[in-house]
């Protein structure tokens, strides 16, 4: 049985659009209808603009009719996390601070998606300012996991993962600072790719932690991830940290690259706290690679245990400065009670930011303070260098590293009240951000309770094509993402 | 007790670039408020800075001209503080690795008289770093309005060592620094437009003491004369305070040039913790030797070096150079004119420029570029005078007409019939008549009274209607007198 269009891949839909089996307008209408149907239960969207999306779809159909189709993404609805700027659309970061903010400009990824003909569709929910791992920290509403509405979809790109899993978009973009694409992808049975730091422009991404943030695709297959990545990657003169490299055709490159590969299993990632069902799912993926003739090697990333501390120092330090611009002066929430400029700052920020954001700003302000800088920020940067060296040393012996994405599958709403407990669940994903490496979360099975699980492949800098190829060697025989939620 | 003041200056100079330091928006002064902005300047969510290379070029050039060490890498830091004129609530600046360090500024202290060169000294620099300017707050009745046009203008901060000891020295330092910046084309340094701003760190100590006293930072010295007055006022305030048994507290004070008073802004305890850290949005920029060499080649000659060269090459007196040197354009004009005029005439050219040209420009309210007098015309004028074709007493009028019309001197002289007589026969006849009609002076001259020759010159000039070349008259008279 062929699935409904809204559950199809970009690759198959672009074929269908090409041969005229479906029009972009029809596809968009089906996605809108699906969204209207399930969104009240999933809560993945902060907002969506049907009229605008239908206009984009019509424009795509017109291009196609005139033989001016822009490529594989032309006419495909792609959902955007509500931290990525789209001209004329709200940009809220799921914060009261920006509840009424409309972006007057396009992010670079938005500009590129539009240039590829994609339909920028919807503003997807997240943990406020991308700070969180469950999308419970949205100032507006929580998002629910389509595979089990009592569970969280993960975070911070929970809206992007849930919308895709629920069939409310064909692909989505998320952002990943410490696992914010990969962990929700693993919770929602989709592919989530965090590219190498610098591969995708951050211009127009509401900054959380500048040295860690990357935008990346969330898709149904690795092939789709390759297509979207190819559209959004590349040097950007508006982002000094974007890397001036040629962007390959990831889709054809990933099919050209063949194994067998040497795959590293980091000893430190399989210890205490790892859910047995997740561990066994990852172990069977390892077995699959062994069966394919890959060499499986145990590697060591000895500074893993310091990762969480280093990450929460660097990320909060950067966020304390990045979020200083939200002051009620030029835009965003402004307290009406302020009597002078200091009160304007205090009250606007007190009212505009949520608890978790405030916690991180306070922590980050503290670690940068005079007298503490060397002990915290500077030392964290040294740890960061050691963690990166750990990975680079491992890559002398292996081509990629295979790990779980998160220690557990999706947990229940409200189950993790202690912020520290949530921070600790980032253990397998943050090292990748600290080291600036590419990594992809790939569906690798379901728990006995029917919750999706994911495995993480970590690759070498700017070798996304190889990473996708290695993943594809598993995905081809384990197409878990084809199992859709019943909503 | 005798006290000695110790002064260090922090000077901010706006760099003249087309666009802002981290955004693709033009810079400018006097535009409609908030028109020189874009999402980056306004720090909208998601925007990122991208460095303007021209700003870095300018600060490296300044460093090279002032003999600074240039850092191998340009590194950016964030200076965090909340203020409404700062759109990001942090300023992108340089903290622990300024792009330039060391170096010095050569200054000239006031001479004993206007026409005497003063003592030269070198004021050592601590550092020069690059940063972005902030917007401007305009306080209206009950309202404060912000104009972000200035925000993001490239700014360099030049920090001197605490090595000056008098308001005059600080004044000379600022003047010299300003001239270097203008020479280098880095900034116009118009203090009224805020292109150059100055804060001073001032302390006093008993004369002979090595230990520095408690320093006070004096802000808002926003005109060259306020710098001298403000520092002078602060030194007096500190001496009075110490003399009456008081104590100087480390603080920042705001100087009001209109009233000549200052007020405490904040004490040391209230000082900001700027929480500096490397800006993760900007990659460090490598400054290699090839880049530095290229900028070195573009560096202008320093003002005092030019002055020394003018002494040497053109034998100019101090008084002329002291007018020319502050204005690089005028120096270039002079060199062009002197070149056309030829050997031995530079001083005359210089005199015409600093006296007559500047006077005419002043009368006409013209800039040098607007003046109609071309340097080769001044050269020609000097030549004509020197060769005896034009008498210097007539030259002033010729120059006024040159300035009014833009014509070269020759046609003016021709048209007005001012050409000195050169017919030897005629001149000889006038001379002979003059000698013959004044027997007494002839006798005096013969008796050895050389000055008696002057008595013949009047009648000759009268006969020539003022157009005889005095040199030639003198020669002719002597030749004839020798024969008698």
Short mmCIF file of C-alpha atoms in Angstrom, two decimals, chain B:
data_model
loop_
_atom_site.label_atom_id
_atom_site.label_comp_id
_atom_site.label_asym_id
_atom_site.label_seq_id
_atom_site.Cartn_x
_atom_site.Cartn_y
_atom_site.Cartn_z
CA UNK B 1 54.33 71.14 48.49
CA UNK B 2 55.17 70.97 44.78
CA UNK B 3 53.06 68.51 42.84
CA UNK B 4 53.59 66.88 39.48
CA UNK B 5 50.69 65.81 37.31
CA UNK B 6 50.70 62.48 35.48
CA UNK B 7 48.42 62.27 32.47
CA UNK B 8 47.48 59.48 30.12
CA UNK B 9 45.02 59.91 27.27
CA UNK B 10 42.51 57.51 25.75
CA UNK B 11 41.62 58.79 22.33
CA UNK B 12 38.83 57.37 20.18
CA UNK B 13 39.15 58.02 16.47
CA UNK B 14 36.37 57.15 14.04
CA UNK B 15 37.81 55.47 10.98
CA UNK B 16 36.57 56.84 7.67
CA UNK B 17 35.27 53.79 5.80
CA UNK B 18 32.48 53.46 3.26
CA UNK B 19 30.55 50.95 5.32
CA UNK B 20 30.24 50.00 8.96
CA UNK B 21 32.68 47.71 10.67
CA UNK B 22 30.44 44.63 10.87
CA UNK B 23 27.52 45.42 8.55
CA UNK B 24 26.97 46.32 4.91
CA UNK B 25 25.50 49.73 5.70
CA UNK B 26 27.12 53.03 4.85
CA UNK B 27 28.59 55.25 7.54
CA UNK B 28 27.82 58.95 7.76
CA UNK B 29 27.09 62.00 9.87
CA UNK B 30 24.07 64.26 9.72
CA UNK B 31 21.63 61.79 8.15
CA UNK B 32 17.99 61.36 9.18
CA UNK B 33 18.00 59.38 12.45
CA UNK B 34 18.00 55.60 12.09
CA UNK B 35 18.39 55.56 8.32
CA UNK B 36 21.91 54.08 8.36
CA UNK B 37 20.73 50.80 9.84
CA UNK B 38 19.90 47.24 8.86
CA UNK B 39 19.07 44.05 10.78
CA UNK B 40 22.73 43.65 11.77
CA UNK B 41 23.15 47.20 13.07
CA UNK B 42 19.89 46.93 15.02
CA UNK B 43 20.90 43.52 16.42
CA UNK B 44 17.72 41.77 15.34
CA UNK B 45 17.46 38.13 16.38
CA UNK B 46 19.70 35.87 14.27
CA UNK B 47 22.03 38.38 12.66
CA UNK B 48 25.81 37.99 12.58
CA UNK B 49 28.72 40.40 12.21
CA UNK B 50 31.13 40.24 9.29
CA UNK B 51 34.35 42.25 9.53
CA UNK B 52 35.04 45.14 7.19
CA UNK B 53 38.64 44.71 6.04
CA UNK B 54 39.08 48.42 5.33
CA UNK B 55 38.74 49.17 9.06
CA UNK B 56 41.46 46.69 9.94
CA UNK B 57 43.67 48.09 7.16
CA UNK B 58 43.29 51.56 8.63
CA UNK B 59 44.21 50.61 12.18
CA UNK B 60 47.22 48.59 11.02
CA UNK B 61 48.33 51.58 8.97
CA UNK B 62 47.99 53.83 12.03
CA UNK B 63 50.03 51.32 14.02
CA UNK B 64 52.76 51.15 11.40
CA UNK B 65 53.00 54.95 11.25
CA UNK B 66 53.29 55.19 15.03
CA UNK B 67 55.87 52.42 15.27
CA UNK B 68 53.61 49.90 17.01
CA UNK B 69 54.06 46.15 17.03
CA UNK B 70 51.29 44.64 14.91
CA UNK B 71 49.73 41.49 16.35
CA UNK B 72 49.97 38.44 14.06
CA UNK B 73 46.24 37.84 14.54
CA UNK B 74 43.32 40.22 14.84
CA UNK B 75 41.17 38.74 17.60
CA UNK B 76 37.73 39.98 18.64
CA UNK B 77 36.18 40.06 22.08
CA UNK B 78 32.80 40.99 23.44
CA UNK B 79 32.55 43.71 26.06
CA UNK B 80 29.26 43.09 27.84
CA UNK B 81 27.24 45.88 29.40
CA UNK B 82 23.67 47.11 29.13
CA UNK B 83 23.09 50.55 27.70
CA UNK B 84 20.36 51.61 25.27
CA UNK B 85 22.82 53.04 22.72
CA UNK B 86 24.41 49.60 22.36
CA UNK B 87 22.06 47.47 20.23
CA UNK B 88 23.48 44.07 21.19
CA UNK B 89 24.18 45.14 24.76
CA UNK B 90 27.72 44.11 24.10
CA UNK B 91 30.35 45.92 22.12
CA UNK B 92 32.65 44.04 19.78
CA UNK B 93 36.11 45.16 20.79
CA UNK B 94 39.59 43.84 21.46
CA UNK B 95 40.56 42.97 25.01
CA UNK B 96 43.72 41.01 25.70
CA UNK B 97 45.22 41.05 22.22
CA UNK B 98 45.02 44.57 20.76
CA UNK B 99 45.94 44.74 17.10
CA UNK B 100 48.69 47.30 17.86
CA UNK B 101 50.88 47.63 20.93
CA UNK B 102 53.78 49.88 21.86
CA UNK B 103 54.83 52.70 19.54
CA UNK B 104 54.86 56.41 20.27
CA UNK B 105 53.62 59.80 19.16
CA UNK B 106 56.17 62.57 18.53
CA UNK B 107 54.96 65.88 19.91
CA UNK B 108 56.18 69.48 19.86
CA UNK B 109 55.82 71.50 23.03
CA UNK B 110 55.12 75.22 22.71
CA UNK B 111 58.28 77.20 21.82
CA UNK B 112 59.57 80.23 23.70
CA UNK B 113 57.98 82.41 21.04
CA UNK B 114 55.65 81.81 18.14
CA UNK B 115 58.47 81.84 15.63
CA UNK B 116 60.67 79.47 17.64
CA UNK B 117 60.41 75.72 17.43
CA UNK B 118 59.51 74.06 20.72
CA UNK B 119 61.06 71.00 22.31
CA UNK B 120 60.15 67.66 20.71
CA UNK B 121 59.28 64.60 22.82
CA UNK B 122 57.96 61.12 22.19
CA UNK B 123 54.91 60.01 24.15
CA UNK B 124 54.88 56.22 24.38
CA UNK B 125 51.69 54.36 23.51
CA UNK B 126 50.30 51.39 25.40
CA UNK B 127 48.07 50.05 22.66
CA UNK B 128 45.68 50.73 19.82
CA UNK B 129 42.67 48.52 19.34
CA UNK B 130 39.71 48.37 17.03
CA UNK B 131 36.06 48.36 18.09
CA UNK B 132 32.61 49.48 17.02
CA UNK B 133 31.02 52.80 17.88
CA UNK B 134 27.65 52.92 19.65
CA UNK B 135 24.48 54.83 18.79
CA UNK B 136 23.55 58.21 20.19
CA UNK B 137 21.02 59.05 22.87
CA UNK B 138 19.09 62.26 22.53
CA UNK B 139 17.38 63.31 25.69
CA UNK B 140 14.26 65.33 25.05
CA UNK B 141 11.70 66.49 27.57
CA UNK B 142 10.60 63.34 29.36
CA UNK B 143 11.84 61.14 26.53
CA UNK B 144 15.08 59.61 25.45
CA UNK B 145 15.39 58.87 21.77
CA UNK B 146 18.05 56.69 20.20
CA UNK B 147 19.69 57.22 16.83
CA UNK B 148 21.60 54.14 15.66
CA UNK B 149 23.18 55.83 12.63
CA UNK B 150 26.53 56.01 14.41
CA UNK B 151 26.30 52.46 15.79
CA UNK B 152 28.84 50.20 14.12
CA UNK B 153 31.09 52.95 12.80
CA UNK B 154 34.65 51.64 13.04
CA UNK B 155 36.46 53.16 15.96
CA UNK B 156 40.05 52.87 17.11
CA UNK B 157 41.03 53.47 20.68
CA UNK B 158 44.54 54.84 21.15
CA UNK B 159 45.80 54.53 24.69
CA UNK B 160 48.91 56.42 25.78
CA UNK B 161 51.14 55.56 28.68
CA UNK B 162 50.75 57.87 31.69
CA UNK B 163 53.69 59.88 30.40
CA UNK B 164 52.47 63.46 30.12
CA UNK B 165 52.80 66.05 32.84
CA UNK B 166 51.01 69.20 31.73
CA UNK B 167 47.86 70.29 29.91
CA UNK B 168 50.13 71.75 27.21
CA UNK B 169 51.74 68.39 26.68
CA UNK B 170 48.36 66.67 26.43
CA UNK B 171 47.24 69.33 23.98
CA UNK B 172 50.39 68.86 21.88
CA UNK B 173 49.88 65.08 21.95
CA UNK B 174 46.32 65.32 20.76
CA UNK B 175 47.27 67.80 18.04
CA UNK B 176 50.12 65.61 16.81
CA UNK B 177 47.99 62.47 16.88
CA UNK B 178 45.22 64.21 15.01
CA UNK B 179 47.63 65.39 12.32
CA UNK B 180 48.98 61.86 11.85
CA UNK B 181 45.45 60.47 11.47
CA UNK B 182 44.55 63.12 8.93
CA UNK B 183 47.83 62.58 7.05
CA UNK B 184 47.15 58.85 6.89
CA UNK B 185 43.65 59.48 5.54
CA UNK B 186 42.31 57.40 8.43
CA UNK B 187 39.93 60.01 9.77
CA UNK B 188 39.01 63.64 9.37
CA UNK B 189 39.19 63.90 13.16
CA UNK B 190 36.42 66.51 13.31
CA UNK B 191 35.76 66.75 17.04
CA UNK B 192 32.45 68.52 16.51
CA UNK B 193 31.21 65.49 14.61
CA UNK B 194 32.59 63.18 17.27
CA UNK B 195 35.20 61.77 14.92
CA UNK B 196 37.81 62.27 17.63
CA UNK B 197 36.96 61.93 21.30
CA UNK B 198 39.22 62.10 24.27
CA UNK B 199 39.20 60.86 27.86
CA UNK B 200 42.06 61.59 30.25
CA UNK B 201 43.44 59.69 33.22
CA UNK B 202 44.92 62.20 35.62
CA UNK B 203 46.74 61.85 38.91
CA UNK B 204 49.13 64.00 40.87
CA UNK B 205 52.09 63.14 43.07
CA UNK B 206 54.65 65.10 45.07
CA UNK B 207 57.42 66.22 42.75
CA UNK B 208 60.25 63.69 42.75
CA UNK B 209 57.95 60.84 43.86
CA UNK B 210 57.97 57.79 41.55
CA UNK B 211 54.78 56.13 42.77
CA UNK B 212 51.67 57.13 40.87
CA UNK B 213 48.88 58.84 42.74
CA UNK B 214 45.21 57.82 42.63
CA UNK B 215 43.90 58.41 39.14
CA UNK B 216 40.72 60.09 38.09
CA UNK B 217 39.24 59.44 34.66
CA UNK B 218 37.95 62.61 33.07
CA UNK B 219 35.39 62.06 30.33
CA UNK B 220 33.87 64.20 27.60
CA UNK B 221 36.86 66.31 26.65
CA UNK B 222 35.19 66.86 23.35
CA UNK B 223 37.07 69.76 21.85
CA UNK B 224 40.77 70.43 21.65
CA UNK B 225 40.50 73.40 24.00
CA UNK B 226 38.35 71.43 26.47
CA UNK B 227 41.20 68.94 26.70
CA UNK B 228 43.61 71.62 27.89
CA UNK B 229 41.08 73.35 30.12
CA UNK B 230 39.61 70.17 31.53
CA UNK B 231 42.95 68.68 32.46
CA UNK B 232 44.10 71.95 33.92
CA UNK B 233 40.95 72.15 35.98
CA UNK B 234 41.31 68.59 37.22
CA UNK B 235 44.95 69.07 38.23
CA UNK B 236 43.99 72.17 40.20
CA UNK B 237 41.07 70.34 41.80
CA UNK B 238 43.31 67.48 42.92
CA UNK B 239 46.03 69.79 44.25
CA UNK B 240 43.47 71.82 46.17
CA UNK B 241 41.95 68.64 47.58
CA UNK B 242 45.28 67.19 48.72
CA UNK B 243 46.52 70.52 50.06
CA UNK B 244 43.46 70.86 52.25
CA UNK B 245 44.08 67.42 53.70
CA UNK B 246 41.58 65.60 51.52
CA UNK B 247 41.97 62.36 49.64
CA UNK B 248 41.60 61.67 45.92
CA UNK B 249 39.16 58.85 45.26
CA UNK B 250 39.43 56.70 42.18
CA UNK B 251 36.46 57.71 40.08
CA UNK B 252 35.20 58.75 36.70
CA UNK B 253 34.30 62.40 36.30
CA UNK B 254 32.36 64.15 33.60
CA UNK B 255 33.84 67.45 32.37
CA UNK B 256 31.50 70.22 31.28
CA UNK B 257 33.43 72.46 28.93
CA UNK B 258 30.77 75.15 28.92
CA UNK B 259 30.95 75.77 32.66
CA UNK B 260 34.52 74.56 33.14
CA UNK B 261 33.49 72.23 35.97
CA UNK B 262 33.41 68.49 36.50
CA UNK B 263 31.13 66.09 38.32
CA UNK B 264 31.67 62.58 39.65
CA UNK B 265 29.96 59.96 37.43
CA UNK B 266 30.85 56.73 39.20
CA UNK B 267 33.30 55.46 41.77
CA UNK B 268 35.69 52.53 41.41
CA UNK B 269 33.26 50.28 43.29
CA UNK B 270 30.60 51.03 40.71
CA UNK B 271 32.89 50.12 37.82
CA UNK B 272 31.43 47.67 35.31
CA UNK B 273 32.43 44.03 35.09
CA UNK B 274 32.49 43.79 31.32
CA UNK B 275 32.73 39.97 31.24
CA UNK B 276 35.01 40.04 28.22
CA UNK B 277 35.26 36.82 26.22
CA UNK B 278 36.29 35.99 22.65
CA UNK B 279 33.48 36.70 20.19
CA UNK B 280 32.42 33.31 18.84
CA UNK B 281 30.76 34.91 15.80
CA UNK B 282 34.03 36.26 14.40
CA UNK B 283 37.02 34.22 13.34
CA UNK B 284 40.46 35.61 14.23
CA UNK B 285 42.06 37.21 11.16
CA UNK B 286 45.69 36.44 10.35
CA UNK B 287 47.80 39.50 9.53
CA UNK B 288 50.74 38.25 7.50
CA UNK B 289 53.88 40.09 6.39
CA UNK B 290 52.73 40.58 2.82
CA UNK B 291 49.62 42.37 4.06
CA UNK B 292 51.66 44.54 6.44
CA UNK B 293 54.23 45.32 3.72
CA UNK B 294 51.53 46.45 1.37
CA UNK B 295 50.04 48.75 4.02
CA UNK B 296 53.50 50.01 4.93
CA UNK B 297 53.98 51.05 1.32
CA UNK B 298 50.74 53.03 1.47
CA UNK B 299 51.71 54.87 4.69
CA UNK B 300 52.09 58.62 4.45
CA UNK B 301 55.21 60.48 5.57
CA UNK B 302 54.83 61.56 9.19
CA UNK B 303 54.24 65.29 9.76
CA UNK B 304 57.40 65.95 11.73
CA UNK B 305 59.47 63.98 9.24
CA UNK B 306 58.07 66.14 6.51
CA UNK B 307 58.95 69.23 8.50
CA UNK B 308 62.54 68.07 8.93
CA UNK B 309 62.72 67.32 5.22
CA UNK B 310 61.38 70.80 4.41
CA UNK B 311 64.12 72.35 6.55
CA UNK B 312 66.71 70.23 4.78
CA UNK B 313 65.46 70.14 1.21
CA UNK B 314 63.93 73.59 0.84
CA UNK B 315 65.77 75.49 3.56
CA UNK B 316 62.42 76.72 4.83
CA UNK B 317 62.36 78.66 8.08
CA UNK B 318 60.38 77.21 11.03
CA UNK B 319 57.66 79.85 10.73
CA UNK B 320 56.72 78.76 7.23
CA UNK B 321 56.82 75.03 8.05
CA UNK B 322 54.71 75.54 11.16
CA UNK B 323 51.95 76.88 8.93
CA UNK B 324 52.37 74.29 6.16
CA UNK B 325 52.89 71.07 8.14
CA UNK B 326 49.52 70.71 9.88
CA UNK B 327 47.87 70.70 6.43
CA UNK B 328 49.06 67.88 4.24
CA UNK B 329 47.29 69.31 1.21
CA UNK B 330 49.04 72.63 1.65
CA UNK B 331 52.38 70.81 1.93
CA UNK B 332 51.72 69.00 -1.34
CA UNK B 333 50.73 72.31 -2.92
CA UNK B 334 53.92 73.89 -1.69
CA UNK B 335 56.07 71.07 -3.03
CA UNK B 336 54.43 71.30 -6.43
CA UNK B 337 54.94 75.08 -6.59
CA UNK B 338 58.52 74.85 -5.31
CA UNK B 339 59.27 72.21 -7.92
CA UNK B 340 58.04 74.45 -10.73
CA UNK B 341 59.80 77.52 -9.34
CA UNK B 342 63.22 75.90 -9.41
CA UNK B 343 66.33 76.00 -7.26
CA UNK B 344 66.64 78.66 -4.59
CA UNK B 345 63.11 79.94 -4.78
CA UNK B 346 61.36 77.61 -2.29
CA UNK B 347 61.36 80.06 0.55
CA UNK B 348 59.79 82.76 -1.62
CA UNK B 349 57.18 80.23 -2.75
CA UNK B 350 56.53 79.31 0.88
CA UNK B 351 56.08 82.94 1.80
CA UNK B 352 53.58 83.52 -0.98
CA UNK B 353 51.60 80.48 0.16
CA UNK B 354 51.50 81.12 3.89
CA UNK B 355 50.93 84.85 3.54
CA UNK B 356 49.10 85.68 0.34
CA UNK B 357 47.44 82.47 -0.69
CA UNK B 358 46.05 81.75 2.78
CA UNK B 359 44.96 85.37 3.11
CA UNK B 360 43.07 85.29 -0.19
CA UNK B 361 41.51 81.91 0.69
CA UNK B 362 40.42 83.34 3.99
CA UNK B 363 38.96 86.46 2.35
CA UNK B 364 37.12 84.39 -0.26
CA UNK B 365 36.21 81.74 2.34
CA UNK B 366 37.69 79.09 0.09
CA UNK B 367 39.35 75.77 0.75
CA UNK B 368 42.61 74.97 -0.95
CA UNK B 369 40.76 72.88 -3.50
CA UNK B 370 38.44 75.79 -4.27
CA UNK B 371 41.23 78.34 -4.66
CA UNK B 372 41.81 79.37 -8.27
CA UNK B 373 45.52 79.89 -7.79
CA UNK B 374 47.45 76.97 -9.21
CA UNK B 375 50.81 76.02 -7.72
CA UNK B 376 52.58 76.55 -11.06
CA UNK B 377 51.18 80.10 -11.15
CA UNK B 378 52.76 80.89 -7.81
CA UNK B 379 56.00 79.39 -9.10
CA UNK B 380 55.82 81.60 -12.18
CA UNK B 381 55.11 84.68 -10.11
CA UNK B 382 58.17 84.03 -7.95
CA UNK B 383 60.27 83.46 -11.07
CA UNK B 384 59.12 86.72 -12.67
CA UNK B 385 59.95 88.66 -9.55
CA UNK B 386 63.28 86.95 -9.18
CA UNK B 387 64.22 87.63 -12.80
CA UNK B 388 63.29 91.28 -12.45
CA UNK B 389 60.36 91.16 -14.80
CA UNK B 390 57.94 92.06 -12.03
CA UNK B 391 58.73 94.34 -9.19
CA UNK B 392 57.79 92.94 -5.82
CA UNK B 393 55.92 96.10 -4.85
CA UNK B 394 53.57 95.42 -7.78
CA UNK B 395 53.36 91.67 -7.24
CA UNK B 396 50.79 91.79 -4.44
CA UNK B 397 48.21 93.31 -6.76
CA UNK B 398 49.03 90.77 -9.45
CA UNK B 399 48.46 87.99 -6.93
CA UNK B 400 45.07 89.34 -5.89
CA UNK B 401 44.03 89.26 -9.52
CA UNK B 402 45.42 85.76 -9.95
CA UNK B 403 43.32 84.64 -7.01
CA UNK B 404 40.23 86.34 -8.40
CA UNK B 405 40.56 85.13 -11.99
CA UNK B 406 42.66 81.96 -11.91
CA UNK B 407 44.89 83.43 -14.58
CA UNK B 408 48.67 82.92 -14.57
CA UNK B 409 50.68 86.07 -13.69
CA UNK B 410 52.22 86.84 -17.15
CA UNK B 411 49.04 87.89 -18.98
CA UNK B 412 47.96 89.96 -16.00
CA UNK B 413 51.30 91.81 -15.98
CA UNK B 414 51.04 92.25 -19.73
CA UNK B 415 47.49 93.53 -19.69
CA UNK B 416 48.16 95.97 -16.90
CA UNK B 417 51.45 97.14 -18.37
CA UNK B 418 53.36 96.20 -15.25
CA UNK B 419 56.34 94.66 -16.97
CA UNK B 420 59.65 96.02 -15.68
CA UNK B 421 61.63 98.01 -18.29
CA UNK B 422 64.51 96.10 -19.67
CA UNK B 423 65.78 98.44 -22.45
CA UNK B 424 69.43 98.97 -21.52
CA UNK B 425 69.75 102.11 -23.63
CA UNK B 426 66.83 103.85 -22.03
CA UNK B 427 67.91 102.84 -18.58
CA UNK B 428 71.43 104.08 -19.22
CA UNK B 429 70.07 107.43 -20.36
CA UNK B 430 67.94 107.82 -17.20
CA UNK B 431 70.85 106.84 -15.01
CA UNK B 432 73.27 109.25 -16.68
CA UNK B 433 70.71 112.08 -16.30
CA UNK B 434 70.21 111.30 -12.64
CA UNK B 435 73.95 111.29 -11.91
CA UNK B 436 74.53 114.45 -13.83
CA UNK B 437 71.78 116.33 -12.07
CA UNK B 438 73.08 115.51 -8.58
CA UNK B 439 76.69 116.58 -8.24
CA UNK B 440 76.71 116.40 -4.46
CA UNK B 441 75.80 112.73 -4.33
CA UNK B 442 78.26 111.98 -7.10
CA UNK B 443 80.97 113.59 -5.00
CA UNK B 444 79.86 111.71 -1.88
CA UNK B 445 79.91 108.42 -3.76
CA UNK B 446 83.33 109.11 -5.16
CA UNK B 447 84.48 109.94 -1.62
CA UNK B 448 83.55 106.40 -0.67
CA UNK B 449 80.04 106.84 0.71
CA UNK B 450 78.40 103.85 -0.93
CA UNK B 451 74.88 104.68 0.22
CA UNK B 452 74.99 107.87 -1.81
CA UNK B 453 74.06 105.70 -4.80
CA UNK B 454 70.49 105.50 -3.48
CA UNK B 455 69.96 109.17 -4.19
CA UNK B 456 70.11 108.46 -7.94
CA UNK B 457 67.64 105.62 -7.83
CA UNK B 458 64.56 107.69 -7.03
CA UNK B 459 64.75 109.83 -10.15
CA UNK B 460 65.50 106.74 -12.30
CA UNK B 461 62.45 104.94 -10.95
CA UNK B 462 60.36 108.03 -11.41
CA UNK B 463 61.50 108.30 -15.03
CA UNK B 464 60.72 104.56 -15.48
CA UNK B 465 57.28 105.02 -13.91
CA UNK B 466 58.22 102.41 -11.35
CA UNK B 467 58.81 99.65 -13.87
CA UNK B 468 62.59 99.47 -13.75
CA UNK B 469 64.25 96.41 -12.34
CA UNK B 470 65.98 97.66 -9.19
CA UNK B 471 68.79 95.17 -9.52
CA UNK B 472 69.48 96.34 -13.03
CA UNK B 473 69.24 99.99 -11.99
CA UNK B 474 71.81 99.39 -9.28
CA UNK B 475 74.13 97.61 -11.69
CA UNK B 476 73.86 100.27 -14.36
CA UNK B 477 74.45 103.12 -11.92
CA UNK B 478 77.56 101.42 -10.55
CA UNK B 479 78.90 100.78 -14.03
CA UNK B 480 78.43 104.43 -15.03
CA UNK B 481 79.76 105.78 -11.72
CA UNK B 482 82.89 103.68 -12.11
CA UNK B 483 83.55 105.31 -15.46
CA UNK B 484 83.24 108.82 -14.04
#
